[in-house]
Amino acid sequence: MRAGFRREAPEDRRRQLAEAALRCIVRHGNAGVSARQIAMEAGVTQGLITHHFGEINELVAHAFDMMSDGMLDTVMTAVDSALPEPKARLEAFVENSFSPALFDRDVLGVWVVFWGLILHSPRMSASQKGEYTAYVVTVEKLITDYAEAEGCAIASPRLAAIGFTALMDGLWLAWCLNPEAFQPEEGIRIGKNWIEGLRLGAFA
Amino acid sequence: MRAGFRREAPEDRRRQLAEAALRCIVRHGNAGVSARQIAMEAGVTQGLITHHFGEINELVAHAFDMMSDGMLDTVMTAVDSALPEPKARLEAFVENSFSPALFDRDVLGVWVVFWGLILHSPRMSASQKGEYTAYVVTVEKLITDYAEAEGCAIASPRLAAIGFTALMDGLWLAWCLNPEAFQPEEGIRIGKNWIEGLRLGAFA
DNA sequence: AGAGAAATTATACGATCATATAATTTCTCT
DNA sequence: AGAGAAATTATATGATCGTATAATTTCTCT
């Protein structure tokens, strides 16, 4: 006897499959990017991936977009619930970037897989360009608001935002690869020191 | 008729295989980590990998150690051929980190594969800990020399070195993933702005 | 109720994977 | 020169890979 199955709306199924893919990637890294494994994790058969995504790379790209949007939302929701002063918002950004929800080896593990794909897949690269731009623009706004409130000059807010983003990503990477390297609180301290450099005019 | 083969010293063969592995990883990313592909690239048969390394992960770890040492050597050789003043040395470090030899998509592609393995393999993680520590210690020396020469206070040279390293790695990552994001010269500018923040007392 | 569309399963195919084992070749040493 | 050790090849095995195709089930709509 054949087992029955539930029929679901395409958007729901696509989300379920993407979430299953993320769990597989967390568990096995690059080796987790496998149509068979993902389908089993989602409790469906492999054919469903072909049906909804065509090729598996499209499924992974969808998971990337979902996760990318989710992470920026998470940190910005926290920023928006902080005090409205620009300094408080910028510091909330730092503190939340180092919160356990994001400063997490499993999360980085997923991103490392994405990075590898971005370098070799035009489809993934296209997604990344959009996500990165959105991220930097958001950071730039936080920085210019802060600079205006503190009355400090910034020659290129864009470069400051790129640098600050790079610092946060680099700390995330370094800590996840080797959590013994420094404490999360030390990461927050480094981020705030960077802000202090900005205030002192390092980017003027 | 069987093709003849040359017999080589184990160290030579191990190096050849590691170099072939790096070329395969550059070409195909994670998919390049394959005993068959690497053996073919090196012009030998797969059995040789088993013979010299046992399992393929050990070969990749060997390639990681080789490349890691080589990159630090490359940049420090350039630093040592700069003017002896601490400021010139630190700036030479920045400028050389953004030179085409290191600021390169192919190079990052190899590292992304390594990062993925570090997160899932104790063997690779052990190598990474050592390489990272060596890197940060080197950077810390450059920074403390600079701080002494400029007469600026640094509360924790270790944290400053971790932050500076993270900034450079983050810029490397961001640019390689999306070379349109900023120009290499802009990366140098960001690095030097960080140094200026240090001088102004952001880390005091 | 029942027909048609779409979601889902079932199955098959050829390629590639890592690794083990045994046969063979090369080189060194005496 | 020739024997032995080690490097290397040759070959086999079973697992997993992505994807295509056809059969089947579910659900909606009239």
Short mmCIF file of C-alpha atoms (C1' of nucleotides) in Angstrom, two decimals:
data_model
loop_
_atom_site.label_atom_id
_atom_site.label_comp_id
_atom_site.label_asym_id
_atom_site.label_seq_id
_atom_site.Cartn_x
_atom_site.Cartn_y
_atom_site.Cartn_z
CA MET A 1 0.00 0.00 0.00
CA ARG A 2 1.22 3.40 -0.91
CA ALA A 3 1.58 5.92 1.87
CA GLY A 4 -0.72 8.89 1.55
CA PHE A 5 0.64 12.39 1.28
CA ARG A 6 -0.54 15.90 1.87
CA ARG A 7 -0.79 18.29 -0.96
CA GLU A 8 0.51 21.76 -0.16
CA ALA A 9 0.61 25.18 -1.75
CA PRO A 10 3.77 25.67 -3.83
CA GLU A 11 4.99 28.59 -1.68
CA ASP A 12 4.63 26.49 1.47
CA ARG A 13 6.41 23.53 -0.04
CA ARG A 14 9.20 25.71 -1.32
CA ARG A 15 9.69 27.16 2.12
CA GLN A 16 9.62 23.73 3.75
CA LEU A 17 12.20 22.43 1.32
CA ALA A 18 14.42 25.47 1.87
CA GLU A 19 14.22 25.03 5.63
CA ALA A 20 15.07 21.36 5.27
CA ALA A 21 18.03 22.34 3.11
CA LEU A 22 19.30 24.69 5.80
CA ARG A 23 19.07 21.95 8.41
CA CYS A 24 20.99 19.58 6.15
CA ILE A 25 23.67 22.20 5.54
CA VAL A 26 23.99 22.87 9.25
CA ARG A 27 24.45 19.18 9.88
CA HIS A 28 26.79 18.22 7.05
CA GLY A 29 28.13 21.41 5.49
CA ASN A 30 28.62 21.22 1.75
CA ALA A 31 27.85 17.53 1.84
CA GLY A 32 24.39 18.45 3.05
CA VAL A 33 23.56 20.04 -0.29
CA SER A 34 22.05 16.87 -1.70
CA ALA A 35 18.63 16.43 -3.25
CA ARG A 36 18.20 13.05 -1.59
CA GLN A 37 19.16 14.21 1.88
CA ILE A 38 17.08 17.38 1.70
CA ALA A 39 14.02 15.54 0.42
CA MET A 40 14.32 12.97 3.21
CA GLU A 41 14.76 15.72 5.79
CA ALA A 42 11.59 17.38 4.48
CA GLY A 43 9.77 14.05 4.47
CA VAL A 44 9.14 14.00 0.74
CA THR A 45 10.67 12.33 -2.28
CA GLN A 46 13.39 13.73 -4.49
CA GLY A 47 11.12 14.29 -7.43
CA LEU A 48 9.46 17.10 -5.52
CA ILE A 49 12.61 19.17 -5.65
CA THR A 50 12.78 18.81 -9.41
CA HIS A 51 9.11 19.72 -9.59
CA HIS A 52 9.31 22.89 -7.49
CA PHE A 53 12.81 24.12 -8.27
CA GLY A 54 14.01 22.40 -11.42
CA GLU A 55 17.58 22.05 -10.28
CA ILE A 56 18.86 21.90 -6.78
CA ASN A 57 20.92 25.07 -7.10
CA GLU A 58 17.70 27.02 -7.39
CA LEU A 59 16.51 25.54 -4.11
CA VAL A 60 19.71 26.56 -2.38
CA ALA A 61 19.48 30.08 -3.81
CA HIS A 62 15.96 30.32 -2.44
CA ALA A 63 17.16 29.22 0.98
CA PHE A 64 19.91 31.82 0.79
CA ASP A 65 17.48 34.63 0.06
CA MET A 66 15.18 33.51 2.87
CA MET A 67 17.95 33.32 5.42
CA SER A 68 19.61 36.54 4.34
CA ASP A 69 16.42 38.53 4.65
CA GLY A 70 15.65 36.87 7.97
CA MET A 71 18.99 37.76 9.51
CA LEU A 72 18.84 41.42 8.53
CA ASP A 73 15.26 41.56 9.82
CA THR A 74 16.28 40.01 13.12
CA VAL A 75 19.02 42.49 13.85
CA MET A 76 17.10 45.52 12.62
CA THR A 77 14.04 44.60 14.67
CA ALA A 78 16.29 44.66 17.71
CA VAL A 79 17.77 47.99 16.63
CA ASP A 80 14.31 49.48 16.18
CA SER A 81 13.31 48.42 19.68
CA ALA A 82 16.34 50.20 21.16
CA LEU A 83 16.39 53.84 22.25
CA PRO A 84 15.85 56.18 19.30
CA GLU A 85 19.16 58.01 19.75
CA PRO A 86 21.55 57.22 16.86
CA LYS A 87 24.29 56.15 19.23
CA ALA A 88 22.01 53.70 21.02
CA ARG A 89 20.82 52.30 17.71
CA LEU A 90 24.33 51.79 16.40
CA GLU A 91 25.40 50.11 19.60
CA ALA A 92 22.29 47.95 19.56
CA PHE A 93 23.34 46.87 16.09
CA VAL A 94 26.71 45.78 17.41
CA GLU A 95 25.35 44.04 20.47
CA ASN A 96 22.73 42.16 18.53
CA SER A 97 25.18 41.10 15.86
CA PHE A 98 26.98 39.25 18.65
CA SER A 99 23.86 37.74 20.15
CA PRO A 100 23.67 33.95 20.27
CA ALA A 101 21.08 33.91 17.50
CA LEU A 102 23.54 35.24 14.92
CA PHE A 103 26.95 34.71 16.49
CA ASP A 104 26.59 31.01 16.00
CA ARG A 105 28.72 28.34 14.44
CA ASP A 106 25.75 26.69 12.78
CA VAL A 107 24.74 29.96 11.18
CA LEU A 108 28.23 30.61 9.89
CA GLY A 109 28.41 27.05 8.61
CA VAL A 110 25.44 27.78 6.37
CA TRP A 111 26.99 31.01 5.16
CA VAL A 112 30.30 29.41 4.33
CA VAL A 113 28.46 27.02 2.05
CA PHE A 114 26.66 29.96 0.47
CA TRP A 115 29.93 31.82 -0.06
CA GLY A 116 31.38 28.84 -1.85
CA LEU A 117 28.39 28.72 -4.17
CA ILE A 118 28.40 32.48 -4.76
CA LEU A 119 31.93 32.21 -6.10
CA HIS A 120 30.96 29.60 -8.67
CA SER A 121 27.32 30.21 -9.50
CA PRO A 122 26.04 33.30 -11.32
CA ARG A 123 22.60 32.67 -9.89
CA MET A 124 23.91 32.78 -6.31
CA SER A 125 26.16 35.71 -7.11
CA ALA A 126 23.17 37.71 -8.32
CA SER A 127 21.35 37.09 -5.05
CA GLN A 128 24.40 38.02 -3.03
CA LYS A 129 24.85 41.36 -4.76
CA GLY A 130 21.33 42.35 -3.79
CA GLU A 131 21.58 41.13 -0.21
CA TYR A 132 24.96 42.75 0.37
CA THR A 133 23.79 46.09 -0.99
CA ALA A 134 20.72 46.05 1.24
CA TYR A 135 22.89 45.28 4.23
CA VAL A 136 25.44 48.01 3.58
CA VAL A 137 22.77 50.61 2.87
CA THR A 138 21.16 49.81 6.21
CA VAL A 139 24.47 50.11 8.02
CA GLU A 140 25.28 53.35 6.21
CA LYS A 141 22.05 54.89 7.46
CA LEU A 142 22.90 53.94 11.05
CA ILE A 143 26.35 55.47 10.63
CA THR A 144 25.31 58.75 9.02
CA ASP A 145 22.63 59.28 11.66
CA TYR A 146 25.25 58.72 14.33
CA ALA A 147 27.77 61.01 12.66
CA GLU A 148 25.21 63.77 12.37
CA ALA A 149 24.22 63.48 16.02
CA GLU A 150 27.84 63.48 17.18
CA GLY A 151 28.83 66.18 14.75
CA CYS A 152 31.74 64.22 13.32
CA ALA A 153 32.79 64.37 9.69
CA ILE A 154 32.90 61.31 7.44
CA ALA A 155 34.55 61.67 4.05
CA SER A 156 32.75 58.68 2.57
CA PRO A 157 29.87 57.19 4.56
CA ARG A 158 29.75 54.41 1.99
CA LEU A 159 33.33 53.34 2.71
CA ALA A 160 32.74 53.62 6.44
CA ALA A 161 29.73 51.33 6.12
CA ILE A 162 31.69 48.85 4.03
CA GLY A 163 34.48 48.86 6.59
CA PHE A 164 32.17 48.44 9.54
CA THR A 165 30.32 45.62 7.83
CA ALA A 166 33.60 43.94 6.98
CA LEU A 167 34.75 44.24 10.59
CA MET A 168 31.60 42.62 11.91
CA ASP A 169 31.72 39.82 9.35
CA GLY A 170 35.40 39.23 10.00
CA LEU A 171 34.81 38.96 13.74
CA TRP A 172 31.91 36.62 13.15
CA LEU A 173 34.05 34.44 10.93
CA ALA A 174 37.04 34.41 13.27
CA TRP A 175 35.02 33.57 16.35
CA CYS A 176 32.98 30.83 14.73
CA LEU A 177 36.07 29.18 13.28
CA ASN A 178 37.77 29.35 16.66
CA PRO A 179 35.56 30.32 19.62
CA GLU A 180 38.60 30.26 21.87
CA ALA A 181 40.06 33.24 20.03
CA PHE A 182 38.01 35.80 21.94
CA GLN A 183 34.83 36.23 23.96
CA PRO A 184 31.66 37.61 22.40
CA GLU A 185 31.83 40.54 24.83
CA GLU A 186 35.30 41.26 23.50
CA GLY A 187 33.80 41.31 20.03
CA ILE A 188 31.28 43.90 21.18
CA ARG A 189 34.14 45.90 22.63
CA ILE A 190 36.01 45.81 19.32
CA GLY A 191 32.90 46.95 17.47
CA LYS A 192 32.40 49.85 19.86
CA ASN A 193 36.05 50.81 19.58
CA TRP A 194 35.54 51.10 15.85
CA ILE A 195 32.61 53.45 16.49
CA GLU A 196 34.82 55.47 18.80
CA GLY A 197 37.39 55.76 16.02
CA LEU A 198 34.66 57.05 13.75
CA ARG A 199 33.66 59.64 16.37
CA LEU A 200 37.28 60.73 16.78
CA GLY A 201 37.51 61.48 13.10
CA ALA A 202 39.36 58.49 11.67
CA PHE A 203 37.16 58.61 8.59
CA ALA A 204 37.17 62.38 8.17
CA MET B 1 51.75 -1.98 -22.34
CA ARG B 2 51.77 -0.27 -19.04
CA ALA B 3 52.93 3.31 -18.93
CA GLY B 4 56.06 3.84 -16.93
CA PHE B 5 56.10 6.12 -13.94
CA ARG B 6 58.62 8.07 -11.95
CA ARG B 7 59.22 7.25 -8.37
CA GLU B 8 59.50 10.30 -6.14
CA ALA B 9 60.40 11.09 -2.56
CA PRO B 10 57.33 11.06 -0.29
CA GLU B 11 57.72 14.74 0.65
CA ASP B 12 57.84 15.73 -3.02
CA ARG B 13 54.83 13.63 -3.89
CA ARG B 14 52.88 15.00 -0.96
CA ARG B 15 53.62 18.52 -2.07
CA GLN B 16 52.69 17.76 -5.67
CA LEU B 17 49.41 16.25 -4.58
CA ALA B 18 48.64 19.21 -2.32
CA GLU B 19 49.34 21.63 -5.15
CA ALA B 20 47.11 19.63 -7.47
CA ALA B 21 44.40 19.73 -4.81
CA LEU B 22 44.62 23.51 -4.64
CA ARG B 23 44.26 23.79 -8.40
CA CYS B 24 41.20 21.52 -8.32
CA ILE B 25 39.65 23.57 -5.53
CA VAL B 26 40.28 26.80 -7.42
CA ARG B 27 38.58 25.34 -10.45
CA HIS B 28 35.58 23.61 -8.91
CA GLY B 29 35.29 24.78 -5.31
CA ASN B 30 34.10 22.13 -2.92
CA ALA B 31 33.43 19.83 -5.81
CA GLY B 32 37.16 19.91 -6.52
CA VAL B 33 37.89 18.06 -3.32
CA SER B 34 37.80 14.66 -4.98
CA ALA B 35 40.44 11.96 -4.88
CA ARG B 36 39.88 11.14 -8.54
CA GLN B 37 40.10 14.69 -9.78
CA ILE B 38 43.12 15.54 -7.68
CA ALA B 39 44.96 12.40 -8.74
CA MET B 40 44.24 13.09 -12.38
CA GLU B 41 45.35 16.71 -11.97
CA ALA B 42 48.61 15.48 -10.46
CA GLY B 43 49.02 12.90 -13.22
CA VAL B 44 48.87 9.89 -10.94
CA THR B 45 46.29 7.33 -9.92
CA GLN B 46 43.95 7.56 -6.98
CA GLY B 47 45.66 4.85 -5.00
CA LEU B 48 48.61 7.17 -4.48
CA ILE B 49 46.51 9.46 -2.33
CA THR B 50 45.53 6.60 -0.09
CA HIS B 51 49.16 5.54 0.06
CA HIS B 52 50.57 8.94 1.04
CA PHE B 53 47.73 10.42 3.06
CA GLY B 54 45.40 7.61 4.06
CA GLU B 55 42.24 9.62 3.70
CA ILE B 56 41.66 12.59 1.50
CA ASN B 57 40.94 14.94 4.40
CA GLU B 58 44.54 14.58 5.46
CA LEU B 59 45.67 15.68 2.01
CA VAL B 60 43.47 18.76 2.18
CA ALA B 61 44.75 19.62 5.66
CA HIS B 62 48.29 19.41 4.32
CA ALA B 63 47.39 21.75 1.48
CA PHE B 64 45.83 24.14 3.98
CA ASP B 65 48.98 24.27 6.10
CA MET B 66 51.14 24.83 3.03
CA MET B 67 49.00 27.64 1.70
CA SER B 68 48.50 29.31 5.06
CA ASP B 69 52.20 29.48 5.76
CA GLY B 70 52.85 30.69 2.25
CA MET B 71 50.42 33.58 2.48
CA LEU B 72 51.74 34.89 5.77
CA ASP B 73 55.27 34.56 4.40
CA THR B 74 54.34 36.49 1.28
CA VAL B 75 52.88 39.47 3.10
CA MET B 76 55.58 39.57 5.80
CA THR B 77 58.35 39.43 3.23
CA ALA B 78 56.85 42.54 1.66
CA VAL B 79 56.56 44.18 5.09
CA ASP B 80 60.17 43.42 5.85
CA SER B 81 61.31 45.02 2.61
CA ALA B 82 59.46 48.24 3.45
CA LEU B 83 60.97 51.12 5.41
CA PRO B 84 61.80 50.11 8.97
CA GLU B 85 59.55 52.70 10.60
CA PRO B 86 56.58 51.04 12.31
CA LYS B 87 54.11 53.21 10.45
CA ALA B 88 55.57 52.25 7.08
CA ARG B 89 55.55 48.59 8.04
CA LEU B 90 51.94 48.64 9.14
CA GLU B 91 50.91 50.43 5.98
CA ALA B 92 52.92 48.00 3.89
CA PHE B 93 50.97 45.23 5.58
CA VAL B 94 47.71 46.84 4.49
CA GLU B 95 48.84 47.58 0.96
CA ASN B 96 50.19 44.10 0.42
CA SER B 97 47.10 42.47 1.82
CA PHE B 98 45.26 44.12 -1.05
CA SER B 99 47.81 43.18 -3.69
CA PRO B 100 46.60 41.04 -6.59
CA ALA B 101 48.46 38.02 -5.24
CA LEU B 102 46.27 37.82 -2.15
CA PHE B 103 43.24 39.94 -2.98
CA ASP B 104 42.12 37.35 -5.43
CA ARG B 105 38.90 35.48 -5.98
CA ASP B 106 40.71 32.21 -6.61
CA VAL B 107 42.58 32.52 -3.34
CA LEU B 108 39.41 33.25 -1.42
CA GLY B 109 37.71 30.34 -3.16
CA VAL B 110 40.27 28.01 -1.66
CA TRP B 111 39.86 29.53 1.77
CA VAL B 112 36.10 29.25 1.73
CA VAL B 113 36.48 25.55 1.14
CA PHE B 114 38.94 25.38 4.01
CA TRP B 115 36.57 27.27 6.29
CA GLY B 116 33.82 24.80 5.55
CA LEU B 117 36.09 21.92 6.45
CA ILE B 118 37.38 23.64 9.60
CA LEU B 119 33.83 23.83 10.90
CA HIS B 120 33.28 20.10 10.49
CA SER B 121 36.69 18.47 10.86
CA PRO B 122 38.69 18.42 14.11
CA ARG B 123 41.83 17.84 12.09
CA MET B 124 41.32 21.00 10.05
CA SER B 125 40.22 22.93 13.12
CA ALA B 126 43.47 22.06 14.86
CA SER B 127 45.47 23.41 11.93
CA GLN B 128 43.39 26.58 11.83
CA LYS B 129 43.93 27.38 15.48
CA GLY B 130 47.67 27.35 14.97
CA GLU B 131 47.62 29.35 11.76
CA TYR B 132 45.24 31.97 13.16
CA THR B 133 47.28 32.44 16.30
CA ALA B 134 50.47 32.91 14.28
CA TYR B 135 48.73 35.49 12.12
CA VAL B 136 47.30 37.51 15.01
CA VAL B 137 50.57 37.47 16.91
CA THR B 138 52.33 38.86 13.85
CA VAL B 139 49.75 41.61 13.46
CA GLU B 140 49.88 42.42 17.15
CA LYS B 141 53.62 43.02 16.89
CA LEU B 142 53.12 45.42 13.99
CA ILE B 143 50.47 47.28 15.97
CA THR B 144 52.36 47.57 19.26
CA ASP B 145 55.45 48.81 17.43
CA TYR B 146 53.32 51.43 15.72
CA ALA B 147 51.59 52.46 18.95
CA GLU B 148 54.90 52.86 20.71
CA ALA B 149 56.32 54.98 17.91
CA GLU B 150 53.23 57.19 17.78
CA GLY B 151 52.91 57.31 21.53
CA CYS B 152 49.28 56.24 21.57
CA ALA B 153 47.72 54.06 24.24
CA ILE B 154 46.12 50.72 23.50
CA ALA B 155 44.15 49.06 26.26
CA SER B 156 44.43 45.60 24.73
CA PRO B 157 46.85 45.11 21.84
CA ARG B 158 45.48 41.60 21.48
CA LEU B 159 41.93 42.85 20.85
CA ALA B 160 43.23 45.52 18.49
CA ALA B 161 45.06 42.86 16.49
CA ILE B 162 41.99 40.63 16.40
CA GLY B 163 39.90 43.55 15.21
CA PHE B 164 42.36 44.62 12.55
CA THR B 165 42.71 41.05 11.29
CA ALA B 166 38.93 40.71 11.18
CA LEU B 167 38.62 43.95 9.23
CA MET B 168 41.13 42.82 6.63
CA ASP B 169 39.55 39.39 6.30
CA GLY B 170 36.09 40.91 6.08
CA LEU B 171 37.16 43.27 3.30
CA TRP B 172 38.84 40.42 1.47
CA LEU B 173 35.69 38.35 1.71
CA ALA B 174 33.35 41.16 0.67
CA TRP B 175 35.42 42.18 -2.32
CA CYS B 176 35.97 38.67 -3.62
CA LEU B 177 32.29 37.83 -3.33
CA ASN B 178 31.39 41.04 -5.15
CA PRO B 179 34.28 42.93 -6.77
CA GLU B 180 31.89 45.69 -7.77
CA ALA B 181 31.34 46.58 -4.11
CA PHE B 182 34.49 48.68 -3.86
CA GLN B 183 37.91 49.21 -5.42
CA PRO B 184 41.04 47.67 -3.93
CA GLU B 185 42.38 51.19 -3.35
CA GLU B 186 39.25 51.91 -1.34
CA GLY B 187 40.03 48.85 0.72
CA ILE B 188 43.49 50.24 1.42
CA ARG B 189 41.88 53.50 2.42
CA ILE B 190 39.57 51.71 4.87
CA GLY B 191 42.50 49.87 6.39
CA LYS B 192 44.45 53.07 6.83
CA ASN B 193 41.44 54.80 8.35
CA TRP B 194 41.37 52.03 10.94
CA ILE B 195 45.02 52.76 11.73
CA GLU B 196 44.17 56.42 12.07
CA GLY B 197 41.44 55.50 14.55
CA LEU B 198 44.02 53.55 16.51
CA ARG B 199 46.32 56.56 16.51
CA LEU B 200 43.51 58.86 17.66
CA GLY B 201 42.95 56.65 20.70
CA ALA B 202 39.89 54.60 19.76
CA PHE B 203 41.44 51.60 21.48
CA ALA B 204 42.76 53.45 24.51
"C1'" DA C 1 -20.26 13.43 -7.77
"C1'" DG C 2 -16.77 13.34 -10.97
"C1'" DA C 3 -13.36 15.32 -14.05
"C1'" DG C 4 -9.28 17.65 -14.74
"C1'" DA C 5 -5.16 19.88 -13.09
"C1'" DA C 6 -1.38 19.84 -10.27
"C1'" DA C 7 1.21 17.86 -6.53
"C1'" DT C 8 3.56 13.88 -5.31
"C1'" DT C 9 5.52 9.37 -5.58
"C1'" DA C 10 7.93 5.58 -7.77
"C1'" DT C 11 11.47 4.01 -10.47
"C1'" DA C 12 15.28 3.92 -13.49
"C1'" DC C 13 19.62 5.55 -15.44
"C1'" DG C 14 24.41 6.66 -15.91
"C1'" DA C 15 28.06 9.09 -13.57
"C1'" DT C 16 30.94 9.77 -9.78
"C1'" DC C 17 32.30 9.06 -5.27
"C1'" DA C 18 35.91 6.97 -1.37
"C1'" DT C 19 38.39 3.36 -0.36
"C1'" DA C 20 40.37 -1.40 -0.15
"C1'" DT C 21 43.24 -5.02 -2.14
"C1'" DA C 22 46.48 -7.15 -5.03
"C1'" DA C 23 49.68 -6.88 -8.83
"C1'" DT C 24 53.46 -4.41 -10.81
"C1'" DT C 25 57.19 -1.25 -11.45
"C1'" DT C 26 61.01 1.44 -9.89
"C1'" DC C 27 64.88 2.38 -7.30
"C1'" DT C 28 68.46 1.68 -3.82
"C1'" DC C 29 71.76 -0.92 -1.64
"C1'" DT C 30 75.10 -4.38 -1.34
"C1'" DA D 1 73.76 -8.01 -10.91
"C1'" DG D 2 70.01 -9.05 -8.22
"C1'" DA D 3 67.10 -8.84 -4.15
"C1'" DG D 4 64.14 -6.47 -1.28
"C1'" DA D 5 61.53 -2.43 0.03
"C1'" DA D 6 58.61 1.06 -1.23
"C1'" DA D 7 56.20 3.68 -4.70
"C1'" DT D 8 52.77 3.23 -7.97
"C1'" DT D 9 49.28 1.25 -10.81
"C1'" DA D 10 45.27 -1.59 -11.72
"C1'" DT D 11 40.98 -3.14 -10.50
"C1'" DA D 12 36.89 -4.00 -7.88
"C1'" DT D 13 33.18 -2.80 -4.72
"C1'" DG D 14 29.21 -0.67 -2.87
"C1'" DA D 15 27.28 3.81 -1.93
"C1'" DT D 16 25.55 8.12 -3.40
"C1'" DC D 17 24.96 11.54 -6.64
"C1'" DG D 18 21.46 14.52 -10.00
"C1'" DT D 19 17.91 14.23 -12.88
"C1'" DA D 20 14.45 12.40 -16.15
"C1'" DT D 21 10.10 9.93 -16.91
"C1'" DA D 22 5.84 7.89 -16.00
"C1'" DA D 23 2.38 6.42 -12.74
"C1'" DT D 24 -0.45 7.76 -8.94
"C1'" DT D 25 -2.76 10.48 -5.55
"C1'" DT D 26 -4.93 14.58 -3.87
"C1'" DC D 27 -7.61 18.47 -4.18
"C1'" DT D 28 -10.52 22.00 -6.31
"C1'" DC D 29 -14.10 23.39 -9.05
"C1'" DT D 30 -18.36 22.96 -11.26
#
